[in-house]
Amino acid sequence: GDSVTQMEGPVTLSEEAFLTINCTYTATGYPSLFWYVQYPGEGLQLLLKATKADDKGSNKGFEATYRKETTSFHLEKGSVQVSDSAVYFCALYSGNTPLVFGKGTRLSVIA
Amino acid sequence: ETGVTQTPRHLVMGMTNKKSLKCEQHLGHNAMYWYKQSAKKPLELMFVYNFKEQTENNSVPSRFSPECPNSSHLFLHLHTLQPEDSALYLCASSQGLASSYNEQFFGPGTRLTVL
């Protein structure tokens, strides 16, 4: 079945550091890919998405590129802030079920 | 109120209790979802409703009983739960069934502890 694998956390970075959170997927066909973010005490909210190969999703300084050849959708940000501390979820939609999520990666950014 | 709201935000119950979780969406959406979020596990989809009709039940134990009286409200009735049912229960909604184009909007969740 469809699945998403994310790097294990937690990830701890200093402010202004470069962030990469790895995400790879297994799916039939050509899924759409998403990153959701969950801030403390809140529900998940969509951060960015890409619906076809080579698309780049971007929002709030975060970017991720849909790489079909490596079945990956890694999340990157050039300079993280304390306010980026949250749990990040990679997810896919392939038409079989509403969304398939990864386990989430907790990011802590320290000043 | 805007978005998706959930009550209560925290709930502690014994294994013999009966309680209910409530979700309300103010977005005019037609589809609603219950998810279970446990530590170190992927988000688990439990139930899906579209236009008040249940379209998906992911092998959820019968001690969890959903109810969707209208497109704006979704309940999760709980009875004789087990300690391993302790988790964050998230409600979500979308315009149509979730797809590449129908974004899901999540509530803040109910933190459930079963003693």
PDB file of N, CA, C and O in Angstrom, chain B residues 28-102:
ATOM      1  N   GLY B  28     -18.450  25.519   5.754  1.00  0.00           N
ATOM      2  CA  GLY B  28     -19.361  25.108   4.685  1.00  0.00           C
ATOM      3  C   GLY B  28     -18.910  23.877   3.934  1.00  0.00           C
ATOM      4  O   GLY B  28     -19.315  23.651   2.790  1.00  0.00           O
ATOM      5  N   HIS B  29     -18.079  23.070   4.567  1.00  0.00           N
ATOM      6  CA  HIS B  29     -17.556  21.864   3.927  1.00  0.00           C
ATOM      7  C   HIS B  29     -18.554  20.716   3.979  1.00  0.00           C
ATOM      8  O   HIS B  29     -19.472  20.704   4.807  1.00  0.00           O
ATOM      9  N   ASN B  30     -18.328  19.737   3.102  1.00  0.00           N
ATOM     10  CA  ASN B  30     -19.231  18.586   3.033  1.00  0.00           C
ATOM     11  C   ASN B  30     -18.636  17.293   3.573  1.00  0.00           C
ATOM     12  O   ASN B  30     -19.363  16.331   3.801  1.00  0.00           O
ATOM     13  N   ALA B  31     -17.340  17.246   3.729  1.00  0.00           N
ATOM     14  CA  ALA B  31     -16.679  16.028   4.200  1.00  0.00           C
ATOM     15  C   ALA B  31     -16.014  16.292   5.545  1.00  0.00           C
ATOM     16  O   ALA B  31     -15.450  17.363   5.770  1.00  0.00           O
ATOM     17  N   MET B  32     -16.105  15.303   6.445  1.00  0.00           N
ATOM     18  CA  MET B  32     -15.487  15.417   7.770  1.00  0.00           C
ATOM     19  C   MET B  32     -14.792  14.109   8.132  1.00  0.00           C
ATOM     20  O   MET B  32     -15.178  13.034   7.654  1.00  0.00           O
ATOM     21  N   TYR B  33     -13.765  14.206   8.972  1.00  0.00           N
ATOM     22  CA  TYR B  33     -12.876  13.077   9.245  1.00  0.00           C
ATOM     23  C   TYR B  33     -12.525  13.026  10.739  1.00  0.00           C
ATOM     24  O   TYR B  33     -12.398  14.068  11.386  1.00  0.00           O
ATOM     25  N   TRP B  34     -12.322  11.824  11.238  1.00  0.00           N
ATOM     26  CA  TRP B  34     -11.688  11.621  12.542  1.00  0.00           C
ATOM     27  C   TRP B  34     -10.339  10.931  12.331  1.00  0.00           C
ATOM     28  O   TRP B  34     -10.265   9.924  11.604  1.00  0.00           O
ATOM     29  N   TYR B  35      -9.311  11.479  12.997  1.00  0.00           N
ATOM     30  CA  TYR B  35      -7.980  10.888  12.990  1.00  0.00           C
ATOM     31  C   TYR B  35      -7.543  10.639  14.431  1.00  0.00           C
ATOM     32  O   TYR B  35      -7.907  11.378  15.340  1.00  0.00           O
ATOM     33  N   LYS B  36      -6.674   9.633  14.589  1.00  0.00           N
ATOM     34  CA  LYS B  36      -6.028   9.379  15.872  1.00  0.00           C
ATOM     35  C   LYS B  36      -4.545   9.660  15.722  1.00  0.00           C
ATOM     36  O   LYS B  36      -3.901   9.147  14.789  1.00  0.00           O
ATOM     37  N   GLN B  37      -4.009  10.495  16.632  1.00  0.00           N
ATOM     38  CA  GLN B  37      -2.580  10.813  16.599  1.00  0.00           C
ATOM     39  C   GLN B  37      -1.934  10.300  17.878  1.00  0.00           C
ATOM     40  O   GLN B  37      -2.171  10.815  18.963  1.00  0.00           O
ATOM     41  N   SER B  38      -1.094   9.270  17.728  1.00  0.00           N
ATOM     42  CA  SER B  38      -0.365   8.698  18.856  1.00  0.00           C
ATOM     43  C   SER B  38       1.105   9.026  18.686  1.00  0.00           C
ATOM     44  O   SER B  38       1.589   9.202  17.562  1.00  0.00           O
ATOM     45  N   ALA B  39       1.804   9.051  19.807  1.00  0.00           N
ATOM     46  CA  ALA B  39       3.233   9.368  19.771  1.00  0.00           C
ATOM     47  C   ALA B  39       3.977   8.347  18.911  1.00  0.00           C
ATOM     48  O   ALA B  39       3.706   7.149  18.981  1.00  0.00           O
ATOM     49  N   LYS B  40       4.875   8.848  18.094  1.00  0.00           N
ATOM     50  CA  LYS B  40       5.767   8.023  17.280  1.00  0.00           C
ATOM     51  C   LYS B  40       5.049   7.105  16.289  1.00  0.00           C
ATOM     52  O   LYS B  40       5.602   6.102  15.840  1.00  0.00           O
ATOM     53  N   LYS B  41       3.822   7.418  15.935  1.00  0.00           N
ATOM     54  CA  LYS B  41       3.090   6.651  14.931  1.00  0.00           C
ATOM     55  C   LYS B  41       2.507   7.612  13.911  1.00  0.00           C
ATOM     56  O   LYS B  41       2.214   8.765  14.226  1.00  0.00           O
ATOM     57  N   PRO B  42       2.312   7.139  12.685  1.00  0.00           N
ATOM     58  CA  PRO B  42       1.665   8.008  11.694  1.00  0.00           C
ATOM     59  C   PRO B  42       0.240   8.341  12.104  1.00  0.00           C
ATOM     60  O   PRO B  42      -0.392   7.580  12.838  1.00  0.00           O
ATOM     61  N   LEU B  43      -0.231   9.437  11.599  1.00  0.00           N
ATOM     62  CA  LEU B  43      -1.629   9.814  11.809  1.00  0.00           C
ATOM     63  C   LEU B  43      -2.522   8.706  11.244  1.00  0.00           C
ATOM     64  O   LEU B  43      -2.340   8.265  10.111  1.00  0.00           O
ATOM     65  N   GLU B  44      -3.475   8.240  12.043  1.00  0.00           N
ATOM     66  CA  GLU B  44      -4.345   7.147  11.609  1.00  0.00           C
ATOM     67  C   GLU B  44      -5.731   7.677  11.287  1.00  0.00           C
ATOM     68  O   GLU B  44      -6.407   8.225  12.143  1.00  0.00           O
ATOM     69  N   LEU B  45      -6.151   7.470  10.047  1.00  0.00           N
ATOM     70  CA  LEU B  45      -7.510   7.833   9.670  1.00  0.00           C
ATOM     71  C   LEU B  45      -8.475   6.827  10.275  1.00  0.00           C
ATOM     72  O   LEU B  45      -8.291   5.622  10.146  1.00  0.00           O
ATOM     73  N   MET B  46      -9.521   7.328  10.957  1.00  0.00           N
ATOM     74  CA  MET B  46     -10.496   6.439  11.591  1.00  0.00           C
ATOM     75  C   MET B  46     -11.776   6.360  10.766  1.00  0.00           C
ATOM     76  O   MET B  46     -12.220   5.286  10.390  1.00  0.00           O
ATOM     77  N   PHE B  47     -12.396   7.520  10.538  1.00  0.00           N
ATOM     78  CA  PHE B  47     -13.698   7.557   9.860  1.00  0.00           C
ATOM     79  C   PHE B  47     -13.736   8.741   8.887  1.00  0.00           C
ATOM     80  O   PHE B  47     -13.111   9.768   9.122  1.00  0.00           O
ATOM     81  N   VAL B  48     -14.530   8.540   7.820  1.00  0.00           N
ATOM     82  CA  VAL B  48     -14.768   9.611   6.862  1.00  0.00           C
ATOM     83  C   VAL B  48     -16.262   9.710   6.613  1.00  0.00           C
ATOM     84  O   VAL B  48     -16.940   8.689   6.427  1.00  0.00           O
ATOM     85  N   TYR B  49     -16.763  10.935   6.618  1.00  0.00           N
ATOM     86  CA  TYR B  49     -18.159  11.204   6.272  1.00  0.00           C
ATOM     87  C   TYR B  49     -18.195  12.192   5.115  1.00  0.00           C
ATOM     88  O   TYR B  49     -17.445  13.163   5.096  1.00  0.00           O
ATOM     89  N   ASN B  50     -19.068  11.925   4.153  1.00  0.00           N
ATOM     90  CA  ASN B  50     -19.271  12.835   3.040  1.00  0.00           C
ATOM     91  C   ASN B  50     -20.781  13.062   2.898  1.00  0.00           C
ATOM     92  O   ASN B  50     -21.526  12.103   2.715  1.00  0.00           O
ATOM     93  N   PHE B  51     -21.200  14.308   2.998  1.00  0.00           N
ATOM     94  CA  PHE B  51     -22.632  14.619   2.980  1.00  0.00           C
ATOM     95  C   PHE B  51     -23.380  13.758   4.007  1.00  0.00           C
ATOM     96  O   PHE B  51     -24.421  13.171   3.709  1.00  0.00           O
ATOM     97  N   LYS B  52     -22.845  13.678   5.203  1.00  0.00           N
ATOM     98  CA  LYS B  52     -23.430  12.976   6.361  1.00  0.00           C
ATOM     99  C   LYS B  52     -23.389  11.450   6.246  1.00  0.00           C
ATOM    100  O   LYS B  52     -23.807  10.757   7.166  1.00  0.00           O
ATOM    101  N   GLU B  53     -22.917  10.927   5.143  1.00  0.00           N
ATOM    102  CA  GLU B  53     -22.862   9.479   4.982  1.00  0.00           C
ATOM    103  C   GLU B  53     -21.439   8.979   5.242  1.00  0.00           C
ATOM    104  O   GLU B  53     -20.475   9.538   4.715  1.00  0.00           O
ATOM    105  N   GLN B  54     -21.340   7.909   6.006  1.00  0.00           N
ATOM    106  CA  GLN B  54     -20.012   7.350   6.292  1.00  0.00           C
ATOM    107  C   GLN B  54     -19.483   6.653   5.051  1.00  0.00           C
ATOM    108  O   GLN B  54     -20.139   5.772   4.496  1.00  0.00           O
ATOM    109  N   THR B  55     -18.299   7.057   4.615  1.00  0.00           N
ATOM    110  CA  THR B  55     -17.705   6.473   3.415  1.00  0.00           C
ATOM    111  C   THR B  55     -16.497   5.615   3.729  1.00  0.00           C
ATOM    112  O   THR B  55     -16.024   4.881   2.870  1.00  0.00           O
ATOM    113  N   GLU B  56     -15.985   5.741   4.953  1.00  0.00           N
ATOM    114  CA  GLU B  56     -14.802   4.956   5.290  1.00  0.00           C
ATOM    115  C   GLU B  56     -14.771   4.681   6.788  1.00  0.00           C
ATOM    116  O   GLU B  56     -15.045   5.567   7.600  1.00  0.00           O
ATOM    117  N   ASN B  57     -14.441   3.430   7.116  1.00  0.00           N
ATOM    118  CA  ASN B  57     -14.235   3.006   8.492  1.00  0.00           C
ATOM    119  C   ASN B  57     -13.007   2.122   8.458  1.00  0.00           C
ATOM    120  O   ASN B  57     -13.062   0.996   7.964  1.00  0.00           O
ATOM    121  N   ASN B  58     -11.905   2.636   8.959  1.00  0.00           N
ATOM    122  CA  ASN B  58     -10.637   1.923   8.839  1.00  0.00           C
ATOM    123  C   ASN B  58     -10.448   0.893   9.950  1.00  0.00           C
ATOM    124  O   ASN B  58      -9.525   1.013  10.750  1.00  0.00           O
ATOM    125  N   SER B  59     -11.338  -0.098   9.982  1.00  0.00           N
ATOM    126  CA  SER B  59     -11.201  -1.200  10.950  1.00  0.00           C
ATOM    127  C   SER B  59     -11.073  -0.680  12.375  1.00  0.00           C
ATOM    128  O   SER B  59     -10.247  -1.174  13.145  1.00  0.00           O
ATOM    129  N   VAL B  60     -11.886   0.304  12.701  1.00  0.00           N
ATOM    130  CA  VAL B  60     -11.829   0.889  14.042  1.00  0.00           C
ATOM    131  C   VAL B  60     -12.665   0.035  14.997  1.00  0.00           C
ATOM    132  O   VAL B  60     -13.781  -0.373  14.648  1.00  0.00           O
ATOM    133  N   PRO B  61     -12.164  -0.244  16.206  1.00  0.00           N
ATOM    134  CA  PRO B  61     -12.936  -1.043  17.171  1.00  0.00           C
ATOM    135  C   PRO B  61     -14.286  -0.418  17.465  1.00  0.00           C
ATOM    136  O   PRO B  61     -14.444   0.812  17.441  1.00  0.00           O
ATOM    137  N   SER B  62     -15.252  -1.255  17.781  1.00  0.00           N
ATOM    138  CA  SER B  62     -16.623  -0.777  17.982  1.00  0.00           C
ATOM    139  C   SER B  62     -16.776   0.078  19.231  1.00  0.00           C
ATOM    140  O   SER B  62     -17.831   0.706  19.412  1.00  0.00           O
ATOM    141  N   ARG B  63     -15.772   0.130  20.093  1.00  0.00           N
ATOM    142  CA  ARG B  63     -15.858   1.013  21.259  1.00  0.00           C
ATOM    143  C   ARG B  63     -15.783   2.494  20.845  1.00  0.00           C
ATOM    144  O   ARG B  63     -16.008   3.380  21.648  1.00  0.00           O
ATOM    145  N   PHE B  64     -15.440   2.743  19.573  1.00  0.00           N
ATOM    146  CA  PHE B  64     -15.506   4.086  18.984  1.00  0.00           C
ATOM    147  C   PHE B  64     -16.706   4.118  18.040  1.00  0.00           C
ATOM    148  O   PHE B  64     -16.764   3.344  17.081  1.00  0.00           O
ATOM    149  N   SER B  65     -17.629   5.038  18.285  1.00  0.00           N
ATOM    150  CA  SER B  65     -18.837   5.094  17.471  1.00  0.00           C
ATOM    151  C   SER B  65     -19.031   6.515  16.954  1.00  0.00           C
ATOM    152  O   SER B  65     -19.290   7.433  17.724  1.00  0.00           O
ATOM    153  N   PRO B  66     -18.899   6.734  15.636  1.00  0.00           N
ATOM    154  CA  PRO B  66     -19.058   8.086  15.108  1.00  0.00           C
ATOM    155  C   PRO B  66     -20.521   8.412  14.830  1.00  0.00           C
ATOM    156  O   PRO B  66     -21.353   7.528  14.638  1.00  0.00           O
ATOM    157  N   GLU B  67     -20.791   9.713  14.791  1.00  0.00           N
ATOM    158  CA  GLU B  67     -22.128  10.184  14.433  1.00  0.00           C
ATOM    159  C   GLU B  67     -21.982  11.501  13.693  1.00  0.00           C
ATOM    160  O   GLU B  67     -21.236  12.374  14.144  1.00  0.00           O
ATOM    161  N   CYS B  68     -22.701  11.635  12.591  1.00  0.00           N
ATOM    162  CA  CYS B  68     -22.638  12.873  11.803  1.00  0.00           C
ATOM    163  C   CYS B  68     -24.064  13.324  11.508  1.00  0.00           C
ATOM    164  O   CYS B  68     -24.641  12.939  10.483  1.00  0.00           O
ATOM    165  N   PRO B  69     -24.657  14.124  12.392  1.00  0.00           N
ATOM    166  CA  PRO B  69     -26.055  14.515  12.215  1.00  0.00           C
ATOM    167  C   PRO B  69     -26.276  15.495  11.063  1.00  0.00           C
ATOM    168  O   PRO B  69     -27.371  15.558  10.508  1.00  0.00           O
ATOM    169  N   ASN B  70     -25.257  16.268  10.725  1.00  0.00           N
ATOM    170  CA  ASN B  70     -25.332  17.188   9.591  1.00  0.00           C
ATOM    171  C   ASN B  70     -23.914  17.473   9.124  1.00  0.00           C
ATOM    172  O   ASN B  70     -22.942  17.064   9.776  1.00  0.00           O
ATOM    173  N   SER B  71     -23.778  18.180   8.030  1.00  0.00           N
ATOM    174  CA  SER B  71     -22.448  18.381   7.441  1.00  0.00           C
ATOM    175  C   SER B  71     -21.529  19.235   8.299  1.00  0.00           C
ATOM    176  O   SER B  71     -20.330  19.272   8.051  1.00  0.00           O
ATOM    177  N   SER B  72     -22.078  19.923   9.298  1.00  0.00           N
ATOM    178  CA  SER B  72     -21.252  20.812  10.120  1.00  0.00           C
ATOM    179  C   SER B  72     -20.785  20.178  11.428  1.00  0.00           C
ATOM    180  O   SER B  72     -19.890  20.723  12.075  1.00  0.00           O
ATOM    181  N   HIS B  73     -21.381  19.068  11.822  1.00  0.00           N
ATOM    182  CA  HIS B  73     -21.089  18.480  13.123  1.00  0.00           C
ATOM    183  C   HIS B  73     -20.687  17.022  12.983  1.00  0.00           C
ATOM    184  O   HIS B  73     -21.283  16.263  12.208  1.00  0.00           O
ATOM    185  N   LEU B  74     -19.719  16.656  13.806  1.00  0.00           N
ATOM    186  CA  LEU B  74     -19.248  15.270  13.841  1.00  0.00           C
ATOM    187  C   LEU B  74     -18.950  14.920  15.285  1.00  0.00           C
ATOM    188  O   LEU B  74     -18.324  15.709  16.002  1.00  0.00           O
ATOM    189  N   PHE B  75     -19.430  13.760  15.718  1.00  0.00           N
ATOM    190  CA  PHE B  75     -19.208  13.305  17.081  1.00  0.00           C
ATOM    191  C   PHE B  75     -18.435  11.986  17.050  1.00  0.00           C
ATOM    192  O   PHE B  75     -18.519  11.223  16.090  1.00  0.00           O
ATOM    193  N   LEU B  76     -17.729  11.746  18.140  1.00  0.00           N
ATOM    194  CA  LEU B  76     -17.107  10.438  18.347  1.00  0.00           C
ATOM    195  C   LEU B  76     -17.500   9.983  19.745  1.00  0.00           C
ATOM    196  O   LEU B  76     -17.062  10.560  20.739  1.00  0.00           O
ATOM    197  N   HIS B  77     -18.367   8.967  19.799  1.00  0.00           N
ATOM    198  CA  HIS B  77     -18.843   8.441  21.077  1.00  0.00           C
ATOM    199  C   HIS B  77     -17.895   7.346  21.548  1.00  0.00           C
ATOM    200  O   HIS B  77     -17.517   6.468  20.759  1.00  0.00           O
ATOM    201  N   LEU B  78     -17.536   7.429  22.812  1.00  0.00           N
ATOM    202  CA  LEU B  78     -16.518   6.545  23.375  1.00  0.00           C
ATOM    203  C   LEU B  78     -17.113   5.722  24.513  1.00  0.00           C
ATOM    204  O   LEU B  78     -17.800   6.278  25.373  1.00  0.00           O
ATOM    205  N   HIS B  79     -16.848   4.419  24.541  1.00  0.00           N
ATOM    206  CA  HIS B  79     -17.297   3.599  25.666  1.00  0.00           C
ATOM    207  C   HIS B  79     -16.382   2.404  25.850  1.00  0.00           C
ATOM    208  O   HIS B  79     -15.906   1.822  24.881  1.00  0.00           O
ATOM    209  N   THR B  80     -16.160   2.076  27.105  1.00  0.00           N
ATOM    210  CA  THR B  80     -15.270   0.972  27.516  1.00  0.00           C
ATOM    211  C   THR B  80     -13.943   1.016  26.784  1.00  0.00           C
ATOM    212  O   THR B  80     -13.512   0.046  26.152  1.00  0.00           O
ATOM    213  N   LEU B  81     -13.297   2.163  26.846  1.00  0.00           N
ATOM    214  CA  LEU B  81     -12.002   2.316  26.171  1.00  0.00           C
ATOM    215  C   LEU B  81     -10.892   1.631  26.954  1.00  0.00           C
ATOM    216  O   LEU B  81     -11.046   1.285  28.130  1.00  0.00           O
ATOM    217  N   GLN B  82      -9.747   1.475  26.287  1.00  0.00           N
ATOM    218  CA  GLN B  82      -8.559   0.866  26.864  1.00  0.00           C
ATOM    219  C   GLN B  82      -7.478   1.937  27.028  1.00  0.00           C
ATOM    220  O   GLN B  82      -7.489   2.941  26.302  1.00  0.00           O
ATOM    221  N   PRO B  83      -6.533   1.728  27.934  1.00  0.00           N
ATOM    222  CA  PRO B  83      -5.450   2.713  28.092  1.00  0.00           C
ATOM    223  C   PRO B  83      -4.718   3.008  26.790  1.00  0.00           C
ATOM    224  O   PRO B  83      -4.298   4.156  26.571  1.00  0.00           O
ATOM    225  N   GLU B  84      -4.595   2.032  25.911  1.00  0.00           N
ATOM    226  CA  GLU B  84      -3.879   2.268  24.648  1.00  0.00           C
ATOM    227  C   GLU B  84      -4.661   3.164  23.685  1.00  0.00           C
ATOM    228  O   GLU B  84      -4.136   3.563  22.635  1.00  0.00           O
ATOM    229  N   ASP B  85      -5.896   3.497  24.042  1.00  0.00           N
ATOM    230  CA  ASP B  85      -6.673   4.445  23.240  1.00  0.00           C
ATOM    231  C   ASP B  85      -6.327   5.897  23.582  1.00  0.00           C
ATOM    232  O   ASP B  85      -6.808   6.822  22.910  1.00  0.00           O
ATOM    233  N   SER B  86      -5.514   6.092  24.587  1.00  0.00           N
ATOM    234  CA  SER B  86      -5.070   7.446  24.937  1.00  0.00           C
ATOM    235  C   SER B  86      -4.290   8.026  23.761  1.00  0.00           C
ATOM    236  O   SER B  86      -3.340   7.405  23.268  1.00  0.00           O
ATOM    237  N   ALA B  87      -4.698   9.207  23.317  1.00  0.00           N
ATOM    238  CA  ALA B  87      -4.081   9.815  22.130  1.00  0.00           C
ATOM    239  C   ALA B  87      -4.693  11.195  21.925  1.00  0.00           C
ATOM    240  O   ALA B  87      -5.576  11.623  22.665  1.00  0.00           O
ATOM    241  N   LEU B  88      -4.217  11.867  20.896  1.00  0.00           N
ATOM    242  CA  LEU B  88      -4.845  13.119  20.444  1.00  0.00           C
ATOM    243  C   LEU B  88      -5.787  12.758  19.301  1.00  0.00           C
ATOM    244  O   LEU B  88      -5.368  12.133  18.327  1.00  0.00           O
ATOM    245  N   TYR B  89      -7.057  13.133  19.425  1.00  0.00           N
ATOM    246  CA  TYR B  89      -8.037  12.833  18.388  1.00  0.00           C
ATOM    247  C   TYR B  89      -8.308  14.125  17.615  1.00  0.00           C
ATOM    248  O   TYR B  89      -8.752  15.126  18.183  1.00  0.00           O
ATOM    249  N   LEU B  90      -8.034  14.043  16.332  1.00  0.00           N
ATOM    250  CA  LEU B  90      -8.144  15.210  15.472  1.00  0.00           C
ATOM    251  C   LEU B  90      -9.336  15.069  14.541  1.00  0.00           C
ATOM    252  O   LEU B  90      -9.563  14.010  13.952  1.00  0.00           O
ATOM    253  N   CYS B  91     -10.048  16.159  14.386  1.00  0.00           N
ATOM    254  CA  CYS B  91     -11.133  16.249  13.422  1.00  0.00           C
ATOM    255  C   CYS B  91     -10.665  17.106  12.257  1.00  0.00           C
ATOM    256  O   CYS B  91      -9.864  18.042  12.442  1.00  0.00           O
ATOM    257  N   ALA B  92     -11.123  16.804  11.074  1.00  0.00           N
ATOM    258  CA  ALA B  92     -10.777  17.603   9.903  1.00  0.00           C
ATOM    259  C   ALA B  92     -11.992  17.701   8.990  1.00  0.00           C
ATOM    260  O   ALA B  92     -12.918  16.889   9.079  1.00  0.00           O
ATOM    261  N   SER B  93     -11.977  18.698   8.113  1.00  0.00           N
ATOM    262  CA  SER B  93     -13.039  18.820   7.122  1.00  0.00           C
ATOM    263  C   SER B  93     -12.432  19.253   5.795  1.00  0.00           C
ATOM    264  O   SER B  93     -11.321  19.800   5.747  1.00  0.00           O
ATOM    265  N   SER B  94     -13.169  19.006   4.700  1.00  0.00           N
ATOM    266  CA  SER B  94     -12.755  19.476   3.384  1.00  0.00           C
ATOM    267  C   SER B  94     -13.990  19.731   2.551  1.00  0.00           C
ATOM    268  O   SER B  94     -15.071  19.187   2.827  1.00  0.00           O
ATOM    269  N   GLN B  95     -13.827  20.535   1.495  1.00  0.00           N
ATOM    270  CA  GLN B  95     -14.964  20.911   0.666  1.00  0.00           C
ATOM    271  C   GLN B  95     -15.638  19.674   0.073  1.00  0.00           C
ATOM    272  O   GLN B  95     -16.829  19.480   0.193  1.00  0.00           O
ATOM    273  N   GLY B  96     -14.860  18.862  -0.622  1.00  0.00           N
ATOM    274  CA  GLY B  96     -15.304  17.558  -1.065  1.00  0.00           C
ATOM    275  C   GLY B  96     -14.394  16.555  -0.404  1.00  0.00           C
ATOM    276  O   GLY B  96     -13.608  16.909   0.476  1.00  0.00           O
ATOM    277  N   LEU B  97     -14.446  15.294  -0.802  1.00  0.00           N
ATOM    278  CA  LEU B  97     -13.498  14.330  -0.254  1.00  0.00           C
ATOM    279  C   LEU B  97     -12.089  14.797  -0.590  1.00  0.00           C
ATOM    280  O   LEU B  97     -11.833  15.307  -1.675  1.00  0.00           O
ATOM    281  N   ALA B  98     -11.177  14.611   0.354  1.00  0.00           N
ATOM    282  CA  ALA B  98      -9.824  15.136   0.221  1.00  0.00           C
ATOM    283  C   ALA B  98      -9.168  14.621  -1.058  1.00  0.00           C
ATOM    284  O   ALA B  98      -9.292  13.454  -1.417  1.00  0.00           O
ATOM    285  N   SER B  99      -8.519  15.508  -1.740  1.00  0.00           N
ATOM    286  CA  SER B  99      -7.866  15.173  -2.997  1.00  0.00           C
ATOM    287  C   SER B  99      -6.701  16.131  -3.180  1.00  0.00           C
ATOM    288  O   SER B  99      -6.350  16.868  -2.263  1.00  0.00           O
ATOM    289  N   SER B 100      -6.147  16.151  -4.356  1.00  0.00           N
ATOM    290  CA  SER B 100      -5.076  17.102  -4.638  1.00  0.00           C
ATOM    291  C   SER B 100      -5.572  18.535  -4.529  1.00  0.00           C
ATOM    292  O   SER B 100      -4.797  19.454  -4.328  1.00  0.00           O
ATOM    293  N   TYR B 101      -6.866  18.732  -4.703  1.00  0.00           N
ATOM    294  CA  TYR B 101      -7.402  20.085  -4.768  1.00  0.00           C
ATOM    295  C   TYR B 101      -8.275  20.450  -3.576  1.00  0.00           C
ATOM    296  O   TYR B 101      -8.536  21.622  -3.340  1.00  0.00           O
ATOM    297  N   ASN B 102      -8.736  19.448  -2.855  1.00  0.00           N
ATOM    298  CA  ASN B 102      -9.585  19.723  -1.691  1.00  0.00           C
ATOM    299  C   ASN B 102      -8.755  19.602  -0.424  1.00  0.00           C
ATOM    300  O   ASN B 102      -8.560  18.513   0.100  1.00  0.00           O
TER     301      ASN B 102
END
